[in-house]
Amino acid sequence: MNTGTLGEITNERMEKLMPSYASRNFKRKTIDAKRLARDYEDLLIIRGNKGRTALDHLTRSGVVLLAGAWETYIEDVILEGAVHLAVIDDPKNLPKEVKKSINLYIRNHKEDSKPLSIAGDGWKKVFLDEVVEPTLKGLNSPKIENVDSLAMKLLGVANLSSNITEKDLLMSLLLIGDILLIELESKEMHI
């Protein structure tokens, strides 16, 4: 085990030490897409180049799987962040935008006694079960503006998507993008 400071431990080693649920779940959900990519390659060998068009359904299936995995990943990352916020003892220490989200929910609730439910540690349950969970269920498309809006509202983090670097995107494509690369190759060959 590295005895250096936390900053000296590489990202790879940190992931091995403390992988997040979101990261593990994303990797698990991309297994089927990877299998489709391998099947596609195997079928191309068997059928030759004649099979590219006949195998487009595998490409489309892979893209759907990847999009679903990405949406779930975004939801899981935001949920993990919200769970970490719920560890805070005093809700006054929450980010301003998170306090606004909880206050807006309580203010707009039809039940007159709802403000009493946030007394003591009750705010944690209301925040996670009644604010975060339904909001994340409403995420139908993990577009940048939707992700940034949710991150601000539920975590108090501005421009979450700006933290996704080109390197992150490249690593994601290398991890799960075999299908996309095969599709690009087939399109170039047919041009």
XYZ file of C-alpha atoms in Angstrom:
191
model
C 0.000 0.000 0.000
C 1.252 3.460 -0.871
C 2.264 5.429 2.213
C 2.490 8.737 0.311
C -0.067 11.493 0.434
C -3.447 11.020 -1.165
C -2.431 13.358 -3.981
C 0.506 11.097 -4.834
C -1.699 8.045 -5.381
C -2.637 7.704 -9.039
C -6.249 7.712 -10.210
C -5.914 4.068 -11.199
C -4.785 3.062 -7.717
C -7.514 5.198 -6.134
C -10.094 3.410 -8.267
C -8.758 0.071 -7.022
C -8.840 1.321 -3.436
C -12.234 2.992 -3.515
C -14.265 2.290 -6.645
C -17.573 4.052 -6.569
C -20.828 2.239 -7.058
C -21.450 4.374 -10.153
C -18.159 3.325 -11.720
C -18.628 -0.381 -10.944
C -22.220 -0.323 -12.187
C -21.210 1.452 -15.412
C -18.544 -1.156 -16.145
C -21.034 -3.940 -15.435
C -23.676 -2.400 -17.712
C -21.223 -2.116 -20.611
C -20.376 -5.828 -20.612
C -23.225 -6.638 -23.015
C -22.086 -3.894 -25.398
C -18.587 -5.351 -25.372
C -20.034 -8.794 -26.079
C -22.012 -7.385 -28.998
C -18.823 -5.850 -30.384
C -17.027 -9.199 -30.165
C -19.989 -11.006 -31.759
C -20.049 -8.418 -34.535
C -16.361 -8.993 -35.247
C -16.821 -12.790 -35.206
C -19.781 -12.602 -37.577
C -17.865 -10.315 -39.933
C -15.105 -12.907 -40.173
C -17.657 -15.639 -40.880
C -19.690 -13.604 -43.401
C -16.909 -11.491 -44.851
C -17.560 -7.874 -45.815
C -20.993 -8.869 -47.120
C -22.280 -8.988 -43.559
C -21.662 -5.371 -42.577
C -25.087 -4.088 -43.606
C -26.815 -7.230 -42.384
C -25.233 -6.715 -38.946
C -26.274 -3.091 -38.431
C -28.820 -4.225 -35.845
C -25.930 -5.253 -33.593
C -24.411 -1.797 -33.895
C -27.707 -0.092 -33.085
C -28.252 -2.450 -30.131
C -24.804 -1.633 -28.802
C -25.401 2.095 -29.066
C -28.709 1.750 -27.169
C -26.963 -0.257 -24.440
C -24.196 2.330 -24.174
C -26.650 5.233 -23.984
C -28.592 3.463 -21.236
C -25.394 2.724 -19.316
C -24.325 6.373 -19.583
C -27.694 7.655 -18.340
C -27.595 5.279 -15.375
C -24.002 6.307 -14.660
C -24.968 9.987 -14.493
C -27.888 9.182 -12.187
C -25.645 7.054 -9.945
C -22.917 9.718 -9.731
C -25.418 12.382 -8.690
C -27.060 10.006 -6.205
C -23.662 9.170 -4.684
C -22.944 12.859 -4.305
C -26.341 13.461 -2.688
C -25.757 10.601 -0.237
C -22.445 12.214 0.743
C -24.258 15.514 1.334
C -26.785 13.738 3.555
C -23.958 12.894 5.955
C -23.673 16.567 6.881
C -25.017 17.127 10.386
C -26.285 20.675 9.982
C -28.332 21.457 6.848
C -27.087 25.049 7.086
C -23.769 23.702 5.778
C -25.324 22.376 2.564
C -24.530 24.139 -0.703
C -26.840 27.097 -1.356
C -28.526 25.478 -4.388
C -29.248 22.258 -2.481
C -30.876 24.224 0.339
C -32.965 26.037 -2.296
C -34.099 22.702 -3.784
C -35.187 21.350 -0.396
C -36.899 24.621 0.543
C -38.735 24.778 -2.780
C -39.939 21.209 -2.359
C -41.208 21.890 1.186
C -42.822 25.194 0.184
C -44.648 23.656 -2.780
C -45.805 20.550 -0.930
C -49.570 20.287 -0.467
C -49.346 18.810 3.018
C -49.372 21.607 5.647
C -47.342 19.589 8.131
C -44.554 18.845 5.616
C -42.145 21.415 7.135
C -42.176 19.374 10.338
C -40.753 16.395 8.452
C -37.411 18.162 8.027
C -36.883 18.710 11.755
C -33.714 17.182 13.181
C -32.273 14.721 10.696
C -35.598 14.466 8.843
C -34.234 16.741 6.124
C -31.918 13.906 5.032
C -34.773 11.518 4.299
C -36.825 14.227 2.582
C -33.804 15.280 0.517
C -32.847 11.767 -0.635
C -36.278 10.125 -0.923
C -38.500 13.001 -1.981
C -36.217 15.438 -3.786
C -33.267 13.506 -5.250
C -34.879 10.178 -6.176
C -37.910 11.543 -8.069
C -35.755 14.169 -9.787
C -33.308 11.528 -11.017
C -36.154 9.321 -12.202
C -37.244 12.246 -14.367
C -33.910 12.280 -16.211
C -34.797 10.938 -19.633
C -31.793 12.173 -21.537
C -28.316 12.735 -20.091
C -27.683 15.779 -22.269
C -25.084 18.206 -20.942
C -27.647 20.847 -19.988
C -29.761 18.269 -18.094
C -26.742 16.872 -16.268
C -25.482 20.328 -15.322
C -28.925 21.406 -14.142
C -29.333 18.323 -11.939
C -25.818 18.622 -10.527
C -26.487 22.230 -9.572
C -29.911 21.546 -8.107
C -29.037 18.364 -6.200
C -25.324 18.802 -5.410
C -24.636 22.518 -5.697
C -21.974 21.755 -8.327
C -21.816 24.137 -11.265
C -20.967 22.840 -14.733
C -20.414 19.218 -13.768
C -20.017 18.299 -17.430
C -17.007 20.608 -17.747
C -15.141 18.199 -15.459
C -15.357 15.526 -18.134
C -12.096 15.881 -20.002
C -11.202 14.751 -23.492
C -9.076 12.054 -21.849
C -12.129 10.790 -19.913
C -14.169 10.642 -23.094
C -11.370 8.886 -24.963
C -10.954 6.328 -22.172
C -14.714 5.698 -22.181
C -14.677 5.184 -25.923
C -11.746 2.812 -25.652
C -13.475 0.947 -22.850
C -16.851 0.529 -24.557
C -16.551 1.957 -28.040
C -15.561 -1.079 -30.091
C -19.005 -1.045 -31.697
C -18.731 2.624 -32.616
C -15.282 2.132 -34.137
C -16.473 -0.858 -36.153
C -19.453 1.166 -37.376
C -17.176 4.025 -38.454
C -14.927 1.606 -40.317
C -17.874 0.047 -42.124
C -19.238 3.463 -43.131
C -15.838 4.477 -44.524
C -15.561 1.256 -46.538
C -18.976 1.787 -48.120
C -18.320 5.399 -49.154
